[in-house]
Amino acid sequence: KDVEELVQVKKSDVDELKEDNESKADYIESLEEELKYYKNYAESISNTMTEDKLQMLIDKEWTYTLSVNGISFPKNGVLEMSASDFELILKEEKAPYSVLSEENQQKGRIESTLAQAISSNAGETKLKEQDLIQEVVVSYKDLEKGSTVSIKIHEDVQKKLGLETTDLKIQLK
């Protein structure tokens, strides 16, 4: 008799879990429908925006940073470093969520590929990709004090970063 009671309790537990799963599945489905509604609504609003307002949204889709050991380049494009080993990282990050059409999302991206957007007279270049982030990492090792590393960036990247030039320099003190 104890075994039968235990089986009944377990069946009851299973039924309760099934009911709970169905309830959660219904809730997920309603959230997906709500999300679809908001996305369509936001897309229709963006279609009525002026070009300037739409461009403001487009520009927020992609974020670009350029740094050396975590230090951003100054606007004049000349960075002084005391380290002889360092990494230059050009990073492109896509916003995780968007209300824009795929076509408009892509308008916020630089024209060249990230790997083509930067070149250097030295260093070893690697491309790293994960989900919404892409990086070009240029590693420099054992550089002599007093030397200068020259870097050329694409005009699109210059504009995105707000730099005054496409010709950047890292001067080793």
Short mmCIF file of N, CA and C in Angstrom, two decimals:
data_model
loop_
_atom_site.label_atom_id
_atom_site.label_comp_id
_atom_site.label_asym_id
_atom_site.label_seq_id
_atom_site.Cartn_x
_atom_site.Cartn_y
_atom_site.Cartn_z
N LYS A 1 0.82 -1.20 0.00
CA LYS A 1 0.00 0.00 0.00
C LYS A 1 0.86 1.26 0.00
N ASP A 2 1.97 1.25 0.70
CA ASP A 2 2.87 2.39 0.74
C ASP A 2 3.41 2.71 -0.65
N VAL A 3 3.69 1.69 -1.42
CA VAL A 3 4.20 1.87 -2.77
C VAL A 3 3.14 2.54 -3.64
N GLU A 4 1.89 2.11 -3.50
CA GLU A 4 0.80 2.71 -4.28
C GLU A 4 0.63 4.19 -3.94
N GLU A 5 0.73 4.52 -2.65
CA GLU A 5 0.62 5.92 -2.22
C GLU A 5 1.75 6.74 -2.81
N LEU A 6 2.94 6.17 -2.77
CA LEU A 6 4.11 6.86 -3.32
C LEU A 6 3.95 7.10 -4.83
N VAL A 7 3.44 6.12 -5.55
CA VAL A 7 3.20 6.24 -6.99
C VAL A 7 2.18 7.34 -7.25
N GLN A 8 1.11 7.39 -6.45
CA GLN A 8 0.07 8.42 -6.60
C GLN A 8 0.65 9.81 -6.36
N VAL A 9 1.49 9.94 -5.34
CA VAL A 9 2.11 11.23 -5.03
C VAL A 9 3.00 11.66 -6.20
N LYS A 10 3.78 10.71 -6.73
CA LYS A 10 4.67 11.03 -7.85
C LYS A 10 3.88 11.39 -9.10
N LYS A 11 2.77 10.68 -9.35
CA LYS A 11 1.92 11.01 -10.50
C LYS A 11 1.34 12.41 -10.34
N SER A 12 0.94 12.71 -9.12
CA SER A 12 0.40 14.04 -8.84
C SER A 12 1.47 15.11 -9.07
N ASP A 13 2.70 14.83 -8.62
CA ASP A 13 3.81 15.76 -8.83
C ASP A 13 4.07 15.97 -10.32
N VAL A 14 4.05 14.88 -11.08
CA VAL A 14 4.28 14.95 -12.52
C VAL A 14 3.18 15.77 -13.19
N ASP A 15 1.94 15.54 -12.81
CA ASP A 15 0.81 16.30 -13.37
C ASP A 15 0.95 17.79 -13.07
N GLU A 16 1.36 18.07 -11.85
CA GLU A 16 1.54 19.47 -11.44
C GLU A 16 2.66 20.13 -12.26
N LEU A 17 3.76 19.41 -12.48
CA LEU A 17 4.86 19.94 -13.28
C LEU A 17 4.44 20.15 -14.74
N LYS A 18 3.66 19.22 -15.28
CA LYS A 18 3.17 19.36 -16.66
C LYS A 18 2.31 20.62 -16.78
N GLU A 19 1.44 20.80 -15.82
CA GLU A 19 0.55 21.96 -15.81
C GLU A 19 1.36 23.26 -15.72
N ASP A 20 2.38 23.23 -14.86
CA ASP A 20 3.25 24.40 -14.69
C ASP A 20 4.00 24.70 -15.99
N ASN A 21 4.51 23.66 -16.66
CA ASN A 21 5.21 23.83 -17.94
C ASN A 21 4.28 24.41 -19.01
N GLU A 22 3.06 23.92 -19.08
CA GLU A 22 2.09 24.43 -20.05
C GLU A 22 1.80 25.90 -19.80
N SER A 23 1.66 26.25 -18.52
CA SER A 23 1.41 27.64 -18.15
C SER A 23 2.57 28.53 -18.58
N LYS A 24 3.79 28.06 -18.33
CA LYS A 24 4.97 28.83 -18.71
C LYS A 24 5.10 28.93 -20.23
N ALA A 25 4.77 27.87 -20.93
CA ALA A 25 4.82 27.88 -22.39
C ALA A 25 3.82 28.91 -22.94
N ASP A 26 2.63 28.95 -22.36
CA ASP A 26 1.62 29.94 -22.77
C ASP A 26 2.14 31.36 -22.52
N TYR A 27 2.78 31.55 -21.37
CA TYR A 27 3.30 32.87 -21.01
C TYR A 27 4.40 33.29 -21.98
N ILE A 28 5.29 32.36 -22.31
CA ILE A 28 6.37 32.65 -23.27
C ILE A 28 5.77 33.02 -24.62
N GLU A 29 4.78 32.29 -25.04
CA GLU A 29 4.13 32.57 -26.33
C GLU A 29 3.51 33.97 -26.33
N SER A 30 2.88 34.36 -25.22
CA SER A 30 2.27 35.69 -25.16
C SER A 30 3.35 36.78 -25.16
N LEU A 31 4.48 36.52 -24.50
CA LEU A 31 5.58 37.49 -24.52
C LEU A 31 6.17 37.62 -25.92
N GLU A 32 6.28 36.51 -26.64
CA GLU A 32 6.79 36.55 -28.02
C GLU A 32 5.85 37.35 -28.92
N GLU A 33 4.55 37.19 -28.72
CA GLU A 33 3.58 37.96 -29.50
C GLU A 33 3.67 39.45 -29.17
N GLU A 34 3.83 39.75 -27.88
CA GLU A 34 3.96 41.14 -27.46
C GLU A 34 5.23 41.76 -28.05
N LEU A 35 6.32 41.02 -28.02
CA LEU A 35 7.57 41.49 -28.58
C LEU A 35 7.42 41.78 -30.08
N LYS A 36 6.78 40.88 -30.79
CA LYS A 36 6.55 41.06 -32.22
C LYS A 36 5.73 42.33 -32.47
N TYR A 37 4.71 42.55 -31.65
CA TYR A 37 3.88 43.75 -31.78
C TYR A 37 4.73 45.01 -31.60
N TYR A 38 5.52 45.07 -30.52
CA TYR A 38 6.35 46.24 -30.26
C TYR A 38 7.38 46.46 -31.35
N LYS A 39 7.97 45.38 -31.84
CA LYS A 39 8.97 45.51 -32.92
C LYS A 39 8.31 46.10 -34.18
N ASN A 40 7.14 45.57 -34.54
CA ASN A 40 6.43 46.10 -35.71
C ASN A 40 6.03 47.56 -35.51
N TYR A 41 5.58 47.87 -34.32
CA TYR A 41 5.17 49.23 -33.99
C TYR A 41 6.36 50.19 -34.09
N ALA A 42 7.49 49.78 -33.49
CA ALA A 42 8.70 50.62 -33.52
C ALA A 42 9.20 50.79 -34.95
N GLU A 43 9.12 49.72 -35.74
CA GLU A 43 9.54 49.80 -37.14
C GLU A 43 8.67 50.77 -37.91
N SER A 44 7.34 50.73 -37.66
CA SER A 44 6.45 51.65 -38.37
C SER A 44 6.71 53.09 -37.95
N ILE A 45 7.05 53.32 -36.68
CA ILE A 45 7.39 54.68 -36.23
C ILE A 45 8.68 55.13 -36.89
N SER A 46 9.66 54.25 -36.95
CA SER A 46 10.94 54.64 -37.57
C SER A 46 10.77 54.96 -39.05
N ASN A 47 9.78 54.35 -39.69
CA ASN A 47 9.52 54.63 -41.11
C ASN A 47 8.93 56.01 -41.32
N THR A 48 8.38 56.62 -40.27
CA THR A 48 7.80 57.96 -40.40
C THR A 48 8.76 59.06 -39.93
N MET A 49 9.94 58.67 -39.47
CA MET A 49 10.91 59.65 -38.96
C MET A 49 11.57 60.43 -40.08
N THR A 50 12.03 61.62 -39.73
CA THR A 50 12.83 62.39 -40.68
C THR A 50 14.16 61.65 -40.86
N GLU A 51 14.85 61.95 -41.95
CA GLU A 51 16.14 61.30 -42.22
C GLU A 51 17.13 61.55 -41.08
N ASP A 52 17.16 62.78 -40.54
CA ASP A 52 18.09 63.11 -39.45
C ASP A 52 17.81 62.29 -38.20
N LYS A 53 16.54 62.17 -37.84
CA LYS A 53 16.17 61.39 -36.64
C LYS A 53 16.48 59.91 -36.86
N LEU A 54 16.18 59.41 -38.05
CA LEU A 54 16.47 58.02 -38.37
C LEU A 54 17.97 57.77 -38.33
N GLN A 55 18.75 58.71 -38.85
CA GLN A 55 20.20 58.56 -38.84
C GLN A 55 20.74 58.50 -37.42
N MET A 56 20.13 59.23 -36.50
CA MET A 56 20.55 59.18 -35.09
C MET A 56 20.38 57.76 -34.54
N LEU A 57 19.28 57.10 -34.89
CA LEU A 57 19.06 55.71 -34.45
C LEU A 57 20.05 54.76 -35.14
N ILE A 58 20.24 54.97 -36.42
CA ILE A 58 21.16 54.13 -37.18
C ILE A 58 22.56 54.19 -36.59
N ASP A 59 23.00 55.41 -36.23
CA ASP A 59 24.35 55.58 -35.69
C ASP A 59 24.55 54.87 -34.36
N LYS A 60 23.47 54.57 -33.66
CA LYS A 60 23.58 53.88 -32.36
C LYS A 60 23.63 52.36 -32.50
N GLU A 61 23.46 51.86 -33.70
CA GLU A 61 23.46 50.41 -33.92
C GLU A 61 24.84 49.78 -33.74
N TRP A 62 25.87 50.53 -34.12
CA TRP A 62 27.24 50.01 -34.10
C TRP A 62 28.12 50.95 -33.31
N THR A 63 28.92 50.39 -32.41
CA THR A 63 29.86 51.18 -31.61
C THR A 63 31.28 50.76 -31.98
N TYR A 64 32.13 51.74 -32.14
CA TYR A 64 33.52 51.47 -32.49
C TYR A 64 34.44 52.09 -31.45
N THR A 65 35.48 51.34 -31.07
CA THR A 65 36.51 51.86 -30.18
C THR A 65 37.87 51.44 -30.71
N LEU A 66 38.86 52.28 -30.43
CA LEU A 66 40.23 51.98 -30.80
C LEU A 66 41.08 52.33 -29.60
N SER A 67 41.80 51.33 -29.09
CA SER A 67 42.58 51.57 -27.87
C SER A 67 43.91 50.82 -27.92
N VAL A 68 44.83 51.32 -27.11
CA VAL A 68 46.12 50.66 -26.93
C VAL A 68 46.24 50.37 -25.44
N ASN A 69 46.28 49.08 -25.10
CA ASN A 69 46.29 48.66 -23.69
C ASN A 69 45.19 49.36 -22.90
N GLY A 70 44.02 49.50 -23.50
CA GLY A 70 42.87 50.09 -22.81
C GLY A 70 42.82 51.61 -22.86
N ILE A 71 43.80 52.26 -23.47
CA ILE A 71 43.84 53.72 -23.56
C ILE A 71 43.36 54.14 -24.95
N SER A 72 42.35 55.00 -24.99
CA SER A 72 41.82 55.48 -26.28
C SER A 72 42.77 56.48 -26.91
N PHE A 73 42.75 56.52 -28.24
CA PHE A 73 43.57 57.49 -28.96
C PHE A 73 43.01 58.89 -28.74
N PRO A 74 43.90 59.88 -28.53
CA PRO A 74 43.42 61.27 -28.47
C PRO A 74 42.97 61.72 -29.87
N LYS A 75 42.21 62.79 -29.93
CA LYS A 75 41.65 63.27 -31.20
C LYS A 75 42.72 63.55 -32.26
N ASN A 76 43.92 63.99 -31.82
CA ASN A 76 44.98 64.32 -32.78
C ASN A 76 45.65 63.08 -33.36
N GLY A 77 45.34 61.89 -32.83
CA GLY A 77 45.85 60.64 -33.39
C GLY A 77 47.25 60.25 -32.96
N VAL A 78 47.83 60.95 -31.98
CA VAL A 78 49.18 60.63 -31.51
C VAL A 78 49.10 60.19 -30.06
N LEU A 79 49.59 58.99 -29.81
CA LEU A 79 49.55 58.42 -28.46
C LEU A 79 50.97 58.09 -28.04
N GLU A 80 51.34 58.53 -26.84
CA GLU A 80 52.68 58.21 -26.32
C GLU A 80 52.57 57.04 -25.36
N MET A 81 53.49 56.09 -25.50
CA MET A 81 53.50 54.89 -24.66
C MET A 81 54.90 54.68 -24.11
N SER A 82 54.96 54.15 -22.89
CA SER A 82 56.26 53.81 -22.33
C SER A 82 56.51 52.30 -22.43
N ALA A 83 55.45 51.52 -22.64
CA ALA A 83 55.58 50.06 -22.74
C ALA A 83 56.14 49.67 -24.11
N SER A 84 56.99 48.66 -24.15
CA SER A 84 57.52 48.18 -25.44
C SER A 84 56.68 47.03 -26.00
N ASP A 85 55.81 46.46 -25.15
CA ASP A 85 54.85 45.42 -25.58
C ASP A 85 53.45 45.96 -25.33
N PHE A 86 52.60 45.92 -26.35
CA PHE A 86 51.23 46.39 -26.16
C PHE A 86 50.33 45.83 -27.25
N GLU A 87 49.01 46.01 -27.03
CA GLU A 87 48.01 45.57 -28.01
C GLU A 87 47.18 46.76 -28.45
N LEU A 88 47.01 46.86 -29.75
CA LEU A 88 46.12 47.84 -30.37
C LEU A 88 44.85 47.09 -30.71
N ILE A 89 43.70 47.58 -30.25
CA ILE A 89 42.45 46.86 -30.50
C ILE A 89 41.43 47.80 -31.15
N LEU A 90 40.98 47.43 -32.34
CA LEU A 90 39.86 48.09 -33.00
C LEU A 90 38.66 47.19 -32.79
N LYS A 91 37.65 47.73 -32.11
CA LYS A 91 36.49 46.92 -31.71
C LYS A 91 35.22 47.46 -32.34
N GLU A 92 34.42 46.54 -32.88
CA GLU A 92 33.12 46.86 -33.45
C GLU A 92 32.09 46.07 -32.64
N GLU A 93 31.09 46.79 -32.12
CA GLU A 93 30.06 46.12 -31.32
C GLU A 93 28.68 46.51 -31.82
N LYS A 94 27.86 45.50 -32.08
CA LYS A 94 26.49 45.72 -32.55
C LYS A 94 25.56 45.78 -31.35
N ALA A 95 24.60 46.68 -31.41
CA ALA A 95 23.59 46.76 -30.35
C ALA A 95 22.86 45.41 -30.29
N PRO A 96 22.59 44.91 -29.08
CA PRO A 96 21.98 43.57 -28.97
C PRO A 96 20.53 43.52 -29.47
N TYR A 97 19.84 44.64 -29.41
CA TYR A 97 18.44 44.68 -29.85
C TYR A 97 18.25 45.90 -30.74
N SER A 98 17.35 45.79 -31.68
CA SER A 98 17.14 46.90 -32.60
C SER A 98 15.67 47.02 -32.98
N VAL A 99 15.25 48.25 -33.22
CA VAL A 99 13.90 48.49 -33.73
C VAL A 99 13.95 48.81 -35.22
N LEU A 100 15.14 48.81 -35.78
CA LEU A 100 15.32 49.15 -37.19
C LEU A 100 15.25 47.92 -38.07
N SER A 101 14.93 48.16 -39.34
CA SER A 101 14.95 47.07 -40.32
C SER A 101 16.40 46.62 -40.48
N GLU A 102 16.60 45.42 -40.99
CA GLU A 102 17.96 44.90 -41.21
C GLU A 102 18.74 45.83 -42.13
N GLU A 103 18.08 46.34 -43.14
CA GLU A 103 18.73 47.26 -44.10
C GLU A 103 19.24 48.51 -43.38
N ASN A 104 18.40 49.11 -42.54
CA ASN A 104 18.82 50.32 -41.81
C ASN A 104 19.88 50.01 -40.76
N GLN A 105 19.82 48.84 -40.16
CA GLN A 105 20.85 48.46 -39.19
C GLN A 105 22.22 48.46 -39.86
N GLN A 106 22.30 47.91 -41.06
CA GLN A 106 23.57 47.78 -41.77
C GLN A 106 24.11 49.14 -42.22
N LYS A 107 23.25 50.13 -42.36
CA LYS A 107 23.70 51.47 -42.76
C LYS A 107 24.59 52.11 -41.70
N GLY A 108 24.51 51.65 -40.47
CA GLY A 108 25.32 52.21 -39.40
C GLY A 108 26.70 51.60 -39.29
N ARG A 109 26.95 50.59 -40.08
CA ARG A 109 28.23 49.88 -40.04
C ARG A 109 29.22 50.55 -40.99
N ILE A 110 30.52 50.43 -40.68
CA ILE A 110 31.52 50.99 -41.59
C ILE A 110 31.47 50.24 -42.92
N GLU A 111 31.91 50.92 -43.97
CA GLU A 111 31.82 50.33 -45.32
C GLU A 111 32.78 49.17 -45.53
N SER A 112 33.99 49.29 -45.00
CA SER A 112 34.98 48.22 -45.19
C SER A 112 34.78 47.15 -44.12
N THR A 113 35.43 46.01 -44.31
CA THR A 113 35.42 45.02 -43.24
C THR A 113 36.31 45.56 -42.13
N LEU A 114 36.14 45.05 -40.95
CA LEU A 114 36.94 45.54 -39.82
C LEU A 114 38.42 45.28 -40.06
N ALA A 115 38.75 44.12 -40.62
CA ALA A 115 40.15 43.79 -40.89
C ALA A 115 40.76 44.75 -41.92
N GLN A 116 39.97 45.24 -42.87
CA GLN A 116 40.47 46.18 -43.88
C GLN A 116 40.52 47.61 -43.34
N ALA A 117 39.87 47.86 -42.21
CA ALA A 117 39.73 49.22 -41.69
C ALA A 117 40.97 49.73 -40.99
N ILE A 118 41.95 48.86 -40.77
CA ILE A 118 43.15 49.27 -40.05
C ILE A 118 44.37 48.54 -40.62
N SER A 119 45.47 49.28 -40.72
CA SER A 119 46.73 48.65 -41.13
C SER A 119 47.85 49.31 -40.35
N SER A 120 48.91 48.54 -40.15
CA SER A 120 50.02 49.01 -39.33
C SER A 120 51.34 48.60 -39.97
N ASN A 121 52.40 49.38 -39.67
CA ASN A 121 53.71 49.08 -40.23
C ASN A 121 54.45 48.01 -39.43
N ALA A 122 53.84 47.50 -38.37
CA ALA A 122 54.47 46.47 -37.53
C ALA A 122 53.38 45.68 -36.83
N GLY A 123 53.80 44.68 -36.06
CA GLY A 123 52.85 43.94 -35.23
C GLY A 123 52.24 42.74 -35.92
N GLU A 124 51.65 41.89 -35.09
CA GLU A 124 50.97 40.68 -35.54
C GLU A 124 49.47 40.88 -35.39
N THR A 125 48.71 40.67 -36.46
CA THR A 125 47.28 40.97 -36.47
C THR A 125 46.44 39.70 -36.36
N LYS A 126 45.42 39.78 -35.48
CA LYS A 126 44.47 38.67 -35.33
C LYS A 126 43.06 39.25 -35.35
N LEU A 127 42.12 38.45 -35.82
CA LEU A 127 40.71 38.84 -35.82
C LEU A 127 39.99 37.97 -34.79
N LYS A 128 39.24 38.59 -33.88
CA LYS A 128 38.47 37.86 -32.88
C LYS A 128 37.00 38.18 -33.09
N GLU A 129 36.16 37.14 -33.02
CA GLU A 129 34.72 37.32 -33.17
C GLU A 129 33.98 36.57 -32.09
N GLN A 130 32.95 37.22 -31.54
CA GLN A 130 32.05 36.56 -30.61
C GLN A 130 30.71 37.28 -30.66
N ASP A 131 29.65 36.54 -30.79
CA ASP A 131 28.29 37.10 -30.84
C ASP A 131 28.22 38.44 -31.56
N LEU A 132 28.07 39.53 -30.82
CA LEU A 132 27.85 40.85 -31.40
C LEU A 132 29.11 41.70 -31.46
N ILE A 133 30.25 41.11 -31.12
CA ILE A 133 31.50 41.87 -31.04
C ILE A 133 32.54 41.27 -31.99
N GLN A 134 33.21 42.16 -32.69
CA GLN A 134 34.32 41.76 -33.56
C GLN A 134 35.50 42.67 -33.23
N GLU A 135 36.70 42.10 -33.17
CA GLU A 135 37.88 42.88 -32.85
C GLU A 135 39.03 42.53 -33.78
N VAL A 136 39.78 43.56 -34.15
CA VAL A 136 41.07 43.37 -34.79
C VAL A 136 42.09 43.71 -33.71
N VAL A 137 42.94 42.74 -33.39
CA VAL A 137 43.95 42.92 -32.35
C VAL A 137 45.32 42.86 -33.01
N VAL A 138 46.08 43.94 -32.83
CA VAL A 138 47.44 43.98 -33.36
C VAL A 138 48.37 43.98 -32.15
N SER A 139 49.20 42.93 -32.06
CA SER A 139 50.12 42.79 -30.92
C SER A 139 51.51 43.26 -31.33
N TYR A 140 52.10 44.06 -30.46
CA TYR A 140 53.45 44.58 -30.67
C TYR A 140 54.34 44.07 -29.54
N LYS A 141 55.55 43.64 -29.88
CA LYS A 141 56.46 43.10 -28.87
C LYS A 141 57.87 43.66 -29.09
N ASP A 142 58.51 43.92 -27.96
CA ASP A 142 59.93 44.32 -27.93
C ASP A 142 60.25 45.50 -28.86
N LEU A 143 59.41 46.51 -28.85
CA LEU A 143 59.70 47.69 -29.66
C LEU A 143 60.69 48.59 -28.93
N GLU A 144 61.53 49.25 -29.69
CA GLU A 144 62.57 50.09 -29.10
C GLU A 144 62.02 51.44 -28.67
N LYS A 145 62.52 51.93 -27.53
CA LYS A 145 62.16 53.27 -27.07
C LYS A 145 62.60 54.28 -28.12
N GLY A 146 61.79 55.30 -28.34
CA GLY A 146 62.09 56.31 -29.34
C GLY A 146 61.53 55.98 -30.72
N SER A 147 61.06 54.75 -30.90
CA SER A 147 60.50 54.38 -32.21
C SER A 147 59.03 54.82 -32.29
N THR A 148 58.52 54.83 -33.52
CA THR A 148 57.14 55.24 -33.76
C THR A 148 56.45 54.16 -34.59
N VAL A 149 55.25 53.78 -34.14
CA VAL A 149 54.43 52.83 -34.89
C VAL A 149 53.40 53.66 -35.67
N SER A 150 53.33 53.43 -36.98
CA SER A 150 52.36 54.14 -37.81
C SER A 150 51.16 53.24 -38.08
N ILE A 151 49.99 53.82 -37.96
CA ILE A 151 48.74 53.08 -38.16
C ILE A 151 47.87 53.90 -39.09
N LYS A 152 47.25 53.21 -40.03
CA LYS A 152 46.33 53.87 -40.96
C LYS A 152 44.95 53.27 -40.72
N ILE A 153 43.95 54.13 -40.52
CA ILE A 153 42.57 53.65 -40.35
C ILE A 153 41.71 54.17 -41.50
N HIS A 154 40.66 53.46 -41.77
CA HIS A 154 39.71 53.83 -42.82
C HIS A 154 38.98 55.11 -42.40
N GLU A 155 38.62 55.92 -43.38
CA GLU A 155 37.92 57.18 -43.12
C GLU A 155 36.64 56.99 -42.31
N ASP A 156 35.90 55.92 -42.59
CA ASP A 156 34.66 55.63 -41.83
C ASP A 156 34.96 55.48 -40.34
N VAL A 157 36.05 54.77 -40.03
CA VAL A 157 36.44 54.54 -38.64
C VAL A 157 36.84 55.87 -38.00
N GLN A 158 37.58 56.68 -38.74
CA GLN A 158 37.99 58.00 -38.24
C GLN A 158 36.75 58.80 -37.82
N LYS A 159 35.74 58.82 -38.67
CA LYS A 159 34.52 59.57 -38.37
C LYS A 159 33.80 58.99 -37.16
N LYS A 160 33.68 57.66 -37.12
CA LYS A 160 33.00 57.00 -35.99
C LYS A 160 33.70 57.30 -34.67
N LEU A 161 35.03 57.39 -34.70
CA LEU A 161 35.81 57.61 -33.47
C LEU A 161 35.98 59.09 -33.15
N GLY A 162 35.64 59.96 -34.10
CA GLY A 162 35.79 61.39 -33.87
C GLY A 162 37.23 61.86 -33.87
N LEU A 163 38.07 61.16 -34.64
CA LEU A 163 39.49 61.53 -34.72
C LEU A 163 39.71 62.56 -35.85
N GLU A 164 40.77 63.34 -35.72
CA GLU A 164 41.07 64.38 -36.70
C GLU A 164 41.80 63.86 -37.93
N THR A 165 42.31 62.64 -37.87
CA THR A 165 43.14 62.11 -38.96
C THR A 165 42.95 60.60 -39.10
N THR A 166 43.33 60.11 -40.27
CA THR A 166 43.33 58.66 -40.49
C THR A 166 44.72 58.07 -40.27
N ASP A 167 45.71 58.95 -40.12
CA ASP A 167 47.10 58.52 -39.89
C ASP A 167 47.42 58.65 -38.40
N LEU A 168 47.49 57.52 -37.71
CA LEU A 168 47.73 57.53 -36.28
C LEU A 168 49.17 57.12 -35.98
N LYS A 169 49.64 57.55 -34.83
CA LYS A 169 51.02 57.22 -34.43
C LYS A 169 51.04 56.85 -32.96
N ILE A 170 51.85 55.83 -32.67
CA ILE A 170 52.15 55.47 -31.28
C ILE A 170 53.64 55.72 -31.11
N GLN A 171 53.95 56.68 -30.26
CA GLN A 171 55.35 57.04 -30.04
C GLN A 171 55.81 56.42 -28.73
N LEU A 172 56.92 55.71 -28.79
CA LEU A 172 57.45 55.05 -27.60
C LEU A 172 58.47 55.95 -26.92
N LYS A 173 58.18 56.26 -25.66
CA LYS A 173 59.11 57.14 -24.92
C LYS A 173 60.13 56.32 -24.19
#
